[in-house]
CSV table of C-alpha atoms in Angstrom, one decimal:
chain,number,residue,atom,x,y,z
A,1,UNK,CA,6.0,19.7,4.0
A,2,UNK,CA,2.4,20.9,3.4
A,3,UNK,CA,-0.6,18.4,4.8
A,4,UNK,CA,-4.0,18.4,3.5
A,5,UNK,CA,-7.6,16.9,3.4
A,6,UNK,CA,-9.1,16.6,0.0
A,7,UNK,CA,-12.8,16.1,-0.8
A,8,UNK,CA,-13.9,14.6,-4.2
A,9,UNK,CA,-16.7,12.7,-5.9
A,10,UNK,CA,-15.6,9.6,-6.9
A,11,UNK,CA,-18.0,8.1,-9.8
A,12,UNK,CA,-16.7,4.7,-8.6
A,13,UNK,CA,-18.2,4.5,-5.5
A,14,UNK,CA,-21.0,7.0,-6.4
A,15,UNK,CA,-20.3,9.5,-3.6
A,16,UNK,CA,-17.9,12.2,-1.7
A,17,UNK,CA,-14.3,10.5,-0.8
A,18,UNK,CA,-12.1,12.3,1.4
A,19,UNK,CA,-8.3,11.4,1.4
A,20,UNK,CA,-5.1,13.2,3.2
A,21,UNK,CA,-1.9,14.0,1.5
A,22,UNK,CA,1.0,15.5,2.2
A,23,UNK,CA,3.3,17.7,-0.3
A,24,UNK,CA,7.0,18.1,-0.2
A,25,UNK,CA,7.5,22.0,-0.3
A,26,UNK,CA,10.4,22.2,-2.6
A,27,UNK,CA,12.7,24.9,-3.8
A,28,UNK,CA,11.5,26.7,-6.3
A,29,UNK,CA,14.9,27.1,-8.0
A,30,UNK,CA,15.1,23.3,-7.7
A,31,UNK,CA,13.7,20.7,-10.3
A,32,UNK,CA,10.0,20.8,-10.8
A,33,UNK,CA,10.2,17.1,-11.8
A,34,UNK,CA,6.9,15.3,-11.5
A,35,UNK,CA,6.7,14.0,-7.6
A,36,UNK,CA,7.2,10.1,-6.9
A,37,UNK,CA,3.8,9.1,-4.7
A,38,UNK,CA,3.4,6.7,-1.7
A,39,UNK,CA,-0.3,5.5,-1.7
A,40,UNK,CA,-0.7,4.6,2.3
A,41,UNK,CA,-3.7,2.8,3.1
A,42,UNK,CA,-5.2,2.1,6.6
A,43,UNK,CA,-6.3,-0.9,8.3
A,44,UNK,CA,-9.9,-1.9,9.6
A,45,UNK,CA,-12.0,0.3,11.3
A,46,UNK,CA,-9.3,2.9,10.4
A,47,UNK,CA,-10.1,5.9,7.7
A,48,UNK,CA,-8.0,8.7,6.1
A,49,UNK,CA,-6.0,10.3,8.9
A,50,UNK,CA,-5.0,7.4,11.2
A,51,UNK,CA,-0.6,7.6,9.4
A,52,UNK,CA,-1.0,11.5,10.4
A,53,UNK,CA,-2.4,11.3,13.3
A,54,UNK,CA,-0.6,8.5,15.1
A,55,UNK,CA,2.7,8.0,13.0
A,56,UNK,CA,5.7,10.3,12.0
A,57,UNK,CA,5.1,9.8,8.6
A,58,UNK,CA,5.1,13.1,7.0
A,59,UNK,CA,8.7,13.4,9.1
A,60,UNK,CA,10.3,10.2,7.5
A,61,UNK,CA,8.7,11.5,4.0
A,62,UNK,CA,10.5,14.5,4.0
A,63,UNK,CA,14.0,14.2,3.1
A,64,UNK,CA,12.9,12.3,-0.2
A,65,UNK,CA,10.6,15.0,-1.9
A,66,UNK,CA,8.0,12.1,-1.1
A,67,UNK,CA,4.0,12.9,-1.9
A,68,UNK,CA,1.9,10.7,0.1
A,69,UNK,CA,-1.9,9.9,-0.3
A,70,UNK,CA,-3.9,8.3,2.3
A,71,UNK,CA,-7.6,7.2,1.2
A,72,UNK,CA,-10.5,6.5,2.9
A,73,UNK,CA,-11.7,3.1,2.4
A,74,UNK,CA,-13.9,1.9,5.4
A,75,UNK,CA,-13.9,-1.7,5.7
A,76,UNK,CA,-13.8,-3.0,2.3
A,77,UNK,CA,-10.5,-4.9,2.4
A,78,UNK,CA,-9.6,-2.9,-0.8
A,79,UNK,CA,-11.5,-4.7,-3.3
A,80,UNK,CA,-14.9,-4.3,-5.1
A,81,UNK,CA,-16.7,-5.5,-2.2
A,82,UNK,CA,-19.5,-8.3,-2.8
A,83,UNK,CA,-21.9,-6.8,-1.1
A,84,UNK,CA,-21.0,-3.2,-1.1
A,85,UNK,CA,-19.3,-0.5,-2.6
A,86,UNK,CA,-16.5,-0.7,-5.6
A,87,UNK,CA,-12.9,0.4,-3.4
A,88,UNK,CA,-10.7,-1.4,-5.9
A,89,UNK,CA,-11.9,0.8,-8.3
A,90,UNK,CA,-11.6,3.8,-7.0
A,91,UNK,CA,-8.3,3.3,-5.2
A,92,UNK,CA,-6.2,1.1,-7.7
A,93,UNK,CA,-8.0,3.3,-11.0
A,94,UNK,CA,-9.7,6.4,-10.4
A,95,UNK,CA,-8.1,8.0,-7.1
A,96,UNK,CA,-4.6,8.1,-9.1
A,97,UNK,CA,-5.7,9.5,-12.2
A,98,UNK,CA,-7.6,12.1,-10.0
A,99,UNK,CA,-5.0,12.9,-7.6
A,100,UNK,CA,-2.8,13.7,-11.1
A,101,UNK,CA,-5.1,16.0,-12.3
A,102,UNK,CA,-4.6,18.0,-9.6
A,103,UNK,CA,-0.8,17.5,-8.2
A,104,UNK,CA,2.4,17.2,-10.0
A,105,UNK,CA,2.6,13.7,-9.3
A,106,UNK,CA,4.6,11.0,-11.7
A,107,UNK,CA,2.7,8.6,-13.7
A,108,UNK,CA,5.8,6.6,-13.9
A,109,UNK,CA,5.8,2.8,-12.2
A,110,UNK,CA,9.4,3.8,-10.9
A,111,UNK,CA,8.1,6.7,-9.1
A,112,UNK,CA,4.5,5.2,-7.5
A,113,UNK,CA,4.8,2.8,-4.4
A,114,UNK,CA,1.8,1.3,-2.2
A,115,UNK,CA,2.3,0.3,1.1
A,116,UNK,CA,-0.6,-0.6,4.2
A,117,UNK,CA,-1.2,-1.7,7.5
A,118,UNK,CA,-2.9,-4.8,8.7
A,119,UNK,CA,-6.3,-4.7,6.3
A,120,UNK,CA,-4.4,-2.0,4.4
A,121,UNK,CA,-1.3,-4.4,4.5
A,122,UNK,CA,-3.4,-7.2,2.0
A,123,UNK,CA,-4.6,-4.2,0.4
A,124,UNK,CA,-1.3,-3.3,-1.1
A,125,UNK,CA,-0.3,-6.9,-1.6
A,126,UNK,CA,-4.1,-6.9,-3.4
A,127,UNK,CA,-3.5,-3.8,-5.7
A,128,UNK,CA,0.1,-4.3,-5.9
A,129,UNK,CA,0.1,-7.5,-7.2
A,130,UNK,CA,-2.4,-7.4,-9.7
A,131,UNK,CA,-1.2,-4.0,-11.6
A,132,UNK,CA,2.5,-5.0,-11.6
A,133,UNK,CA,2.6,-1.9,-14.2
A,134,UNK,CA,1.6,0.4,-11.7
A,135,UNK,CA,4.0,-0.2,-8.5
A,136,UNK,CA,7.9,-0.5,-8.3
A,137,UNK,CA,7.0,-1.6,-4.9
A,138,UNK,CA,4.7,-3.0,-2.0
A,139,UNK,CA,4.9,-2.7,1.7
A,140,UNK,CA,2.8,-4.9,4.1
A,141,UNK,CA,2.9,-4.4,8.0
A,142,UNK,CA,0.6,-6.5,10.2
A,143,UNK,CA,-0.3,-8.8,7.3
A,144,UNK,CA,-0.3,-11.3,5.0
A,145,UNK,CA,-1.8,-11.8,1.7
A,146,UNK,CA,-3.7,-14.9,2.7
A,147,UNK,CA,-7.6,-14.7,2.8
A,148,UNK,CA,-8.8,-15.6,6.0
A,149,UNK,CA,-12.9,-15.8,6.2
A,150,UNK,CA,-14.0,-13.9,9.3
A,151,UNK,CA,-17.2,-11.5,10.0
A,152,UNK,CA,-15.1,-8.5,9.0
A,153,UNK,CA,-14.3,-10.2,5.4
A,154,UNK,CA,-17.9,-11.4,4.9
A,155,UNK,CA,-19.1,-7.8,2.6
A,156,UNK,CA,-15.7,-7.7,0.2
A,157,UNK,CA,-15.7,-11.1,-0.3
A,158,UNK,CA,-19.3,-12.9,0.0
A,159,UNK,CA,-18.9,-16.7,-0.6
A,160,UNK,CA,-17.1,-16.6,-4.0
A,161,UNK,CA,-13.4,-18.0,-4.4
A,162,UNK,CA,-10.6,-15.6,-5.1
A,163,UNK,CA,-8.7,-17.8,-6.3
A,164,UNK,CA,-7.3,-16.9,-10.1
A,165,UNK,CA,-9.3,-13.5,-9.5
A,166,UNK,CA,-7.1,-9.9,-9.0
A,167,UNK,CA,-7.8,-10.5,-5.3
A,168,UNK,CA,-5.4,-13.4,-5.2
A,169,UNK,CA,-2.1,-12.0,-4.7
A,170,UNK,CA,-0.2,-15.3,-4.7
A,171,UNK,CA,-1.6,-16.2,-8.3
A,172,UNK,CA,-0.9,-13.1,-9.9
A,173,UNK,CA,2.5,-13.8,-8.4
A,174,UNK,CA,2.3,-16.9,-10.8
A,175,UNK,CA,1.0,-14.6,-13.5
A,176,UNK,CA,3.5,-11.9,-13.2
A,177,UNK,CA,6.1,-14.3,-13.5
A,178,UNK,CA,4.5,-16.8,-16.3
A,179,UNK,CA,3.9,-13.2,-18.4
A,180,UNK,CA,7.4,-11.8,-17.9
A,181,UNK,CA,5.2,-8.8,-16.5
A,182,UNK,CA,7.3,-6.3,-14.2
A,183,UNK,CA,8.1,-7.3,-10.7
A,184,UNK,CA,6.9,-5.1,-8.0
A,185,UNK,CA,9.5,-5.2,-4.9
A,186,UNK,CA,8.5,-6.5,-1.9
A,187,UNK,CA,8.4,-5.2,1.9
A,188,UNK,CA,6.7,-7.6,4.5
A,189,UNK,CA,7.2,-6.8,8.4
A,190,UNK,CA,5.1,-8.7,10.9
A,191,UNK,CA,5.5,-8.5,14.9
A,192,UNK,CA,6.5,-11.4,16.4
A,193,UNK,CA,3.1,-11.4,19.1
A,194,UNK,CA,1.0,-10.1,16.1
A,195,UNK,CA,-2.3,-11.9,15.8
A,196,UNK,CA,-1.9,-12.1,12.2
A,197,UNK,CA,2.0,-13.7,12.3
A,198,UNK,CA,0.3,-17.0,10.4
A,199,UNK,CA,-1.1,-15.4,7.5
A,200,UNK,CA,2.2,-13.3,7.7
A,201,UNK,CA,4.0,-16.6,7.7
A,202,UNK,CA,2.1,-18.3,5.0
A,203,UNK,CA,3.2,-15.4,2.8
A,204,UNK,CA,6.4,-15.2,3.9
A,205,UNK,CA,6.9,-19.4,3.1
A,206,UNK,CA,5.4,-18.6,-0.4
A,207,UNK,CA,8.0,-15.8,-1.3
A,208,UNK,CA,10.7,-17.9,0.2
A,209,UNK,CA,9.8,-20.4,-2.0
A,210,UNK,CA,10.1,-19.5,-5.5
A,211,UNK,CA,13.9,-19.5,-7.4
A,212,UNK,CA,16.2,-16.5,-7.1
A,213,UNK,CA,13.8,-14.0,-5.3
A,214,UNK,CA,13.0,-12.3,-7.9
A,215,UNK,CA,10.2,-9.8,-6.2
A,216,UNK,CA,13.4,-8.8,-4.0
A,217,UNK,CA,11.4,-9.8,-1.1
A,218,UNK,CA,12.5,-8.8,2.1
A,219,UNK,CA,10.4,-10.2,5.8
A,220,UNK,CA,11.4,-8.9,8.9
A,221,UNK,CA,9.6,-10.4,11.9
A,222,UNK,CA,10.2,-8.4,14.9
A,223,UNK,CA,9.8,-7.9,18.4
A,224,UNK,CA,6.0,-6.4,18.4
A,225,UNK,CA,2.8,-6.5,18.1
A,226,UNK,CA,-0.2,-5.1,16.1
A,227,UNK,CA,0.2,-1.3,17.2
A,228,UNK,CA,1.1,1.9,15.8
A,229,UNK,CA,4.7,1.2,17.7
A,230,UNK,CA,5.6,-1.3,15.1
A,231,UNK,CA,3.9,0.6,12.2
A,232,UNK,CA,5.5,3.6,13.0
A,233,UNK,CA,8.9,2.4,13.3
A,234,UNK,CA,8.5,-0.2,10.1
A,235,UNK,CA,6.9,2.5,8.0
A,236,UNK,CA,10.0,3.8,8.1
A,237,UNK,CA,12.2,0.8,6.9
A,238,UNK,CA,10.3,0.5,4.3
A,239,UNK,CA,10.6,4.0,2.8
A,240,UNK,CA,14.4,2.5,3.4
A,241,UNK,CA,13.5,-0.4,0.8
A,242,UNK,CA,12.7,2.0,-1.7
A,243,UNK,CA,16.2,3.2,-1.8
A,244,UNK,CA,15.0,6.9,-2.5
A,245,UNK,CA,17.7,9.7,-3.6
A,246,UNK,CA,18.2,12.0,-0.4
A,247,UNK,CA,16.9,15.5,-1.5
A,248,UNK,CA,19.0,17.5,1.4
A,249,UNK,CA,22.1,16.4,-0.2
């Protein structure tokens, strides 16, 4: 596998990004095919390199021919912040589009997958959610998509519902299912002495409750905590969720 830190301008936000990805190195007698792409966001106070530096990820990556791409996105929560800077945008829009201009990565939603970790965890249920097109699935450690008001959420949010707004994960749930739209899968883990189990449980209780499962949602809730212990050991199921062909065979 080949790591690396990538600096761009992102019009979005209206400044220099930085974001770290890592490369299968393949054969180059072997297919060329366009690479499939895990977009791995962080959590809160967390930035670019926390997966590399504290998780096994490129590791569990490699037998797949897996590209991963790891933004930057401070503490936005993933959205176009009220009273800040435009991170939906640039991650759910521009960052893939950019990142394909410059890697061989697939385009296709059966190829592109968006996982995250506590912030980064409502993140992907966020962006997930609300380009069903996009994602053939979602993974969410340390989370929940329930919007909790607290200090940290007072800049992305402000004082506006988001109720029936792309930051509502559970009603473009509704929507993806009232439109027939396509129906990302779903990964949820949460550590059983994790200070976000509610929200993880409110989620949780709404999958649960709608006829014939039909996000193929899957909840594990664990011996654990909110540490890299459980992320690292759960990122790793979940690249088992996406049921990926092993390239060493």
């Amino acid at each position: 596998m080949a790591v690396g830190t990538i600096r761009l301008f992102s019009s979005a936000l209206g400044m220099c990004v930085t974001c770290d990805v890592i490369l299968p190195q393949r054969d180059p007698e072997a297919s060329q095919a366009p690479l499939p792409v895990l977009w791995l966001l962080h959590g809160a106070h967390g930035c670019h390199n926390d997966w590399i530096r504290k998780t096994n990820i490129e590791r569990y990556v490699a037998p797949y021919n897996l590209a991963v791409v790891m933004p930057s996105a401070q503490n936005s929560c993933y959205v176009n912040m009220a009273h800040g800077l435009n991170y939906y945008s640039y991650i759910a829009e521009e960052l893939p589009q950019a990142m394909r201009t410059h890697f061989r990565f697939s385009d296709r939603r059966e190829d592109n997958f968006i996982a995250g970790l506590s912030m980064g965890g409502r993140g992907s249920f966020i962006i997930g959610m609300n380009k069903p097109e996009q994602y053939a699935a979602i993974g969410c450690l340390s989370a929940g998509a329930v919007h909790e008001r607290s200090a940290l959420h007072a800049l992305p949010f402000g004082d506006e519902p988001i109720e029936g707004t792309y930051k509502d994960p559970f009603g473009n749930a509704k929507r993806i299912l009232k439109d027939n739209l396509p129906r990302p899968r779903i990964f949820h883990a949460c550590g059983q002495d994790d200070f976000l189990l509610d929200s993880a449980r409110q989620t949780r209780d709404f999958f649960s409750s709608i006829p014939d499962n039909p996000f193929d949602y899957q909840y594990i809730e664990a011996p654990g905590a909110h540490t890299w212990d459980f992320w690292d050991a759960h990122i790793q199921e979940f690249i088992r969720f996406l049921n990926l062909p092993d390239a060493r065979k």
